[in-house]
């Protein structure tokens, strides 16, 4: 999956891979594997940067799911006792 994310950044029209990029495992947390993703966008517009960031996040989700993995989202359980 790491290579697929790197390839998306290297070939994507929104990025400047010549400035460097990195996709790495940051840490193993209590309920997650935290990823470190660093890349640079071609635009310096805040709104465009937010759009590119959002597209990257959605693409990462697609790549993960395509590889038969998924994300764990926070959840809570409520138990009701009958009396």
Short mmCIF file of N, CA and C in Angstrom, two decimals:
data_model
loop_
_atom_site.label_atom_id
_atom_site.label_comp_id
_atom_site.label_asym_id
_atom_site.label_seq_id
_atom_site.Cartn_x
_atom_site.Cartn_y
_atom_site.Cartn_z
N UNK A 1 0.81 -1.18 0.00
CA UNK A 1 0.00 0.00 0.00
C UNK A 1 0.87 1.26 0.00
N UNK A 2 1.96 1.21 0.72
CA UNK A 2 2.85 2.36 0.78
C UNK A 2 3.30 2.77 -0.62
N UNK A 3 3.67 1.80 -1.44
CA UNK A 3 4.12 2.10 -2.80
C UNK A 3 3.01 2.72 -3.64
N UNK A 4 1.78 2.26 -3.44
CA UNK A 4 0.66 2.82 -4.19
C UNK A 4 0.39 4.27 -3.80
N UNK A 5 0.50 4.57 -2.54
CA UNK A 5 0.31 5.95 -2.08
C UNK A 5 1.43 6.83 -2.62
N UNK A 6 2.67 6.34 -2.55
CA UNK A 6 3.81 7.09 -3.10
C UNK A 6 3.63 7.33 -4.59
N UNK A 7 3.15 6.31 -5.31
CA UNK A 7 2.94 6.45 -6.74
C UNK A 7 1.88 7.50 -7.05
N UNK A 8 0.82 7.53 -6.24
CA UNK A 8 -0.22 8.55 -6.42
C UNK A 8 0.39 9.94 -6.27
N UNK A 9 1.25 10.12 -5.30
CA UNK A 9 1.89 11.42 -5.08
C UNK A 9 2.87 11.73 -6.23
N UNK A 10 3.67 10.73 -6.63
CA UNK A 10 4.66 10.94 -7.70
C UNK A 10 4.02 11.31 -9.03
N UNK A 11 2.86 10.72 -9.33
CA UNK A 11 2.24 10.91 -10.65
C UNK A 11 1.07 11.87 -10.63
N UNK A 12 0.64 12.28 -9.45
CA UNK A 12 -0.52 13.18 -9.36
C UNK A 12 -0.21 14.57 -9.85
N UNK A 13 -1.17 15.17 -10.52
CA UNK A 13 -0.98 16.50 -11.09
C UNK A 13 -0.96 17.61 -10.03
N UNK A 14 -1.35 17.28 -8.81
CA UNK A 14 -1.44 18.29 -7.75
C UNK A 14 -0.16 18.44 -6.93
N UNK A 15 0.79 17.53 -7.14
CA UNK A 15 1.96 17.46 -6.26
C UNK A 15 3.26 17.85 -6.94
N UNK A 16 4.25 18.20 -6.11
CA UNK A 16 5.61 18.50 -6.57
C UNK A 16 6.55 17.45 -5.96
N UNK A 17 6.61 16.24 -6.53
CA UNK A 17 7.43 15.19 -5.93
C UNK A 17 8.92 15.50 -5.93
N UNK A 18 9.35 16.41 -6.79
CA UNK A 18 10.77 16.76 -6.82
C UNK A 18 11.21 17.45 -5.54
N UNK A 19 10.25 17.95 -4.75
CA UNK A 19 10.58 18.57 -3.47
C UNK A 19 10.64 17.54 -2.34
N UNK A 20 10.33 16.30 -2.67
CA UNK A 20 10.39 15.22 -1.68
C UNK A 20 9.01 14.77 -1.25
N UNK A 21 8.95 13.54 -0.79
CA UNK A 21 7.73 12.98 -0.26
C UNK A 21 8.10 11.78 0.60
N UNK A 22 7.20 11.43 1.50
CA UNK A 22 7.45 10.28 2.36
C UNK A 22 6.11 9.69 2.79
N UNK A 23 6.06 8.37 2.81
CA UNK A 23 4.90 7.64 3.34
C UNK A 23 5.49 6.56 4.24
N UNK A 24 5.27 6.67 5.53
CA UNK A 24 5.88 5.75 6.49
C UNK A 24 4.92 5.42 7.62
N UNK A 25 5.20 4.33 8.31
CA UNK A 25 4.48 4.03 9.55
C UNK A 25 5.08 4.93 10.61
N UNK A 26 4.23 5.72 11.24
CA UNK A 26 4.67 6.65 12.28
C UNK A 26 4.78 5.93 13.62
N UNK A 27 3.70 5.24 13.99
CA UNK A 27 3.69 4.55 15.28
C UNK A 27 2.53 3.58 15.36
N UNK A 28 2.64 2.68 16.32
CA UNK A 28 1.56 1.76 16.63
C UNK A 28 0.88 2.30 17.88
N UNK A 29 -0.31 2.83 17.73
CA UNK A 29 -1.05 3.41 18.85
C UNK A 29 -1.98 2.36 19.44
N UNK A 30 -2.76 2.75 20.44
CA UNK A 30 -3.64 1.81 21.13
C UNK A 30 -4.62 1.11 20.18
N UNK A 31 -5.23 1.87 19.30
CA UNK A 31 -6.24 1.30 18.41
C UNK A 31 -5.99 1.66 16.95
N UNK A 32 -4.75 1.96 16.62
CA UNK A 32 -4.47 2.38 15.24
C UNK A 32 -3.01 2.17 14.88
N UNK A 33 -2.77 2.21 13.60
CA UNK A 33 -1.41 2.31 13.06
C UNK A 33 -1.36 3.70 12.45
N UNK A 34 -0.60 4.59 13.04
CA UNK A 34 -0.54 5.97 12.58
C UNK A 34 0.48 6.09 11.45
N UNK A 35 0.05 6.74 10.37
CA UNK A 35 0.89 6.91 9.19
C UNK A 35 1.43 8.34 9.13
N UNK A 36 2.62 8.47 8.60
CA UNK A 36 3.24 9.77 8.35
C UNK A 36 3.25 9.95 6.84
N UNK A 37 2.59 10.97 6.35
CA UNK A 37 2.59 11.28 4.91
C UNK A 37 3.05 12.72 4.76
N UNK A 38 4.12 12.90 3.99
CA UNK A 38 4.63 14.25 3.72
C UNK A 38 4.77 14.41 2.23
N UNK A 39 4.18 15.47 1.71
CA UNK A 39 4.32 15.79 0.29
C UNK A 39 4.03 17.28 0.10
N UNK A 40 4.33 17.77 -1.06
CA UNK A 40 4.18 19.19 -1.34
C UNK A 40 3.25 19.38 -2.53
N UNK A 41 2.39 20.39 -2.43
CA UNK A 41 1.44 20.66 -3.51
C UNK A 41 2.01 21.73 -4.44
N UNK A 42 1.50 21.74 -5.66
CA UNK A 42 1.92 22.74 -6.64
C UNK A 42 1.36 24.12 -6.30
N UNK A 43 0.17 24.13 -5.74
CA UNK A 43 -0.50 25.39 -5.43
C UNK A 43 -0.12 25.87 -4.03
N UNK A 44 -0.09 27.18 -3.88
CA UNK A 44 0.10 27.74 -2.54
C UNK A 44 -1.18 28.40 -2.03
N UNK A 45 -2.29 28.15 -2.75
CA UNK A 45 -3.59 28.64 -2.31
C UNK A 45 -4.12 27.75 -1.20
N UNK A 46 -4.58 28.37 -0.12
CA UNK A 46 -5.09 27.62 1.01
C UNK A 46 -6.26 26.72 0.61
N UNK A 47 -7.22 27.27 -0.15
CA UNK A 47 -8.39 26.49 -0.56
C UNK A 47 -8.00 25.33 -1.46
N UNK A 48 -7.09 25.56 -2.38
CA UNK A 48 -6.64 24.46 -3.25
C UNK A 48 -5.87 23.42 -2.44
N UNK A 49 -5.06 23.86 -1.50
CA UNK A 49 -4.32 22.93 -0.65
C UNK A 49 -5.29 22.03 0.13
N UNK A 50 -6.36 22.63 0.69
CA UNK A 50 -7.35 21.84 1.41
C UNK A 50 -8.02 20.82 0.49
N UNK A 51 -8.30 21.20 -0.74
CA UNK A 51 -8.91 20.29 -1.70
C UNK A 51 -7.97 19.13 -2.03
N UNK A 52 -6.69 19.44 -2.25
CA UNK A 52 -5.70 18.40 -2.54
C UNK A 52 -5.54 17.46 -1.34
N UNK A 53 -5.51 18.02 -0.16
CA UNK A 53 -5.39 17.22 1.07
C UNK A 53 -6.58 16.26 1.19
N UNK A 54 -7.76 16.76 0.91
CA UNK A 54 -8.96 15.93 0.98
C UNK A 54 -8.92 14.82 -0.08
N UNK A 55 -8.52 15.16 -1.30
CA UNK A 55 -8.42 14.14 -2.36
C UNK A 55 -7.39 13.08 -2.00
N UNK A 56 -6.28 13.48 -1.40
CA UNK A 56 -5.25 12.52 -0.98
C UNK A 56 -5.80 11.58 0.09
N UNK A 57 -6.52 12.12 1.06
CA UNK A 57 -7.10 11.29 2.12
C UNK A 57 -8.09 10.28 1.54
N UNK A 58 -8.91 10.71 0.61
CA UNK A 58 -9.89 9.81 -0.02
C UNK A 58 -9.16 8.75 -0.86
N UNK A 59 -8.11 9.14 -1.55
CA UNK A 59 -7.35 8.18 -2.35
C UNK A 59 -6.67 7.15 -1.45
N UNK A 60 -6.12 7.58 -0.33
CA UNK A 60 -5.50 6.65 0.62
C UNK A 60 -6.54 5.65 1.11
N UNK A 61 -7.74 6.12 1.42
CA UNK A 61 -8.82 5.23 1.86
C UNK A 61 -9.15 4.21 0.77
N UNK A 62 -9.22 4.66 -0.48
CA UNK A 62 -9.51 3.74 -1.60
C UNK A 62 -8.40 2.69 -1.75
N UNK A 63 -7.16 3.13 -1.63
CA UNK A 63 -6.03 2.20 -1.76
C UNK A 63 -6.07 1.16 -0.65
N UNK A 64 -6.33 1.59 0.57
CA UNK A 64 -6.40 0.67 1.70
C UNK A 64 -7.51 -0.35 1.47
N UNK A 65 -8.68 0.12 1.08
CA UNK A 65 -9.82 -0.78 0.88
C UNK A 65 -9.61 -1.70 -0.31
N UNK A 66 -8.95 -1.22 -1.36
CA UNK A 66 -8.65 -2.06 -2.52
C UNK A 66 -7.75 -3.23 -2.13
N UNK A 67 -6.93 -3.02 -1.12
CA UNK A 67 -6.03 -4.06 -0.63
C UNK A 67 -6.65 -4.89 0.49
N UNK A 68 -7.98 -4.87 0.55
CA UNK A 68 -8.75 -5.70 1.48
C UNK A 68 -8.43 -5.40 2.95
N UNK A 69 -8.19 -4.14 3.22
CA UNK A 69 -8.00 -3.68 4.59
C UNK A 69 -9.03 -2.59 4.85
N UNK A 70 -9.14 -2.16 6.08
CA UNK A 70 -10.11 -1.12 6.39
C UNK A 70 -9.61 -0.26 7.53
N UNK A 71 -10.33 0.79 7.78
CA UNK A 71 -10.00 1.71 8.86
C UNK A 71 -10.89 1.43 10.06
N UNK A 72 -10.33 1.54 11.23
CA UNK A 72 -11.11 1.43 12.45
C UNK A 72 -11.53 2.84 12.85
N UNK A 73 -12.81 3.02 13.01
CA UNK A 73 -13.32 4.32 13.43
C UNK A 73 -13.76 4.22 14.88
N UNK A 74 -13.60 5.30 15.65
CA UNK A 74 -14.00 5.25 17.05
C UNK A 74 -15.48 4.87 17.16
N UNK A 75 -15.80 4.06 18.13
CA UNK A 75 -17.19 3.67 18.35
C UNK A 75 -17.42 3.45 19.83
N UNK A 76 -18.67 3.44 20.20
CA UNK A 76 -19.08 3.20 21.58
C UNK A 76 -20.21 2.20 21.59
N UNK A 77 -20.30 1.46 22.67
CA UNK A 77 -21.39 0.50 22.84
C UNK A 77 -22.18 0.90 24.08
N UNK A 78 -23.49 0.77 23.96
CA UNK A 78 -24.36 1.03 25.10
C UNK A 78 -25.09 -0.26 25.43
N UNK A 79 -25.03 -0.66 26.68
CA UNK A 79 -25.69 -1.88 27.13
C UNK A 79 -26.86 -1.47 28.02
N UNK A 80 -28.03 -2.03 27.71
CA UNK A 80 -29.23 -1.73 28.47
C UNK A 80 -29.63 -2.98 29.23
N UNK A 81 -29.77 -2.85 30.53
CA UNK A 81 -30.16 -3.98 31.36
C UNK A 81 -31.66 -4.00 31.54
N UNK A 82 -32.24 -5.18 31.38
CA UNK A 82 -33.66 -5.33 31.66
C UNK A 82 -33.82 -5.60 33.16
N UNK A 83 -34.78 -4.97 33.78
CA UNK A 83 -35.01 -5.17 35.21
C UNK A 83 -36.36 -5.81 35.43
#
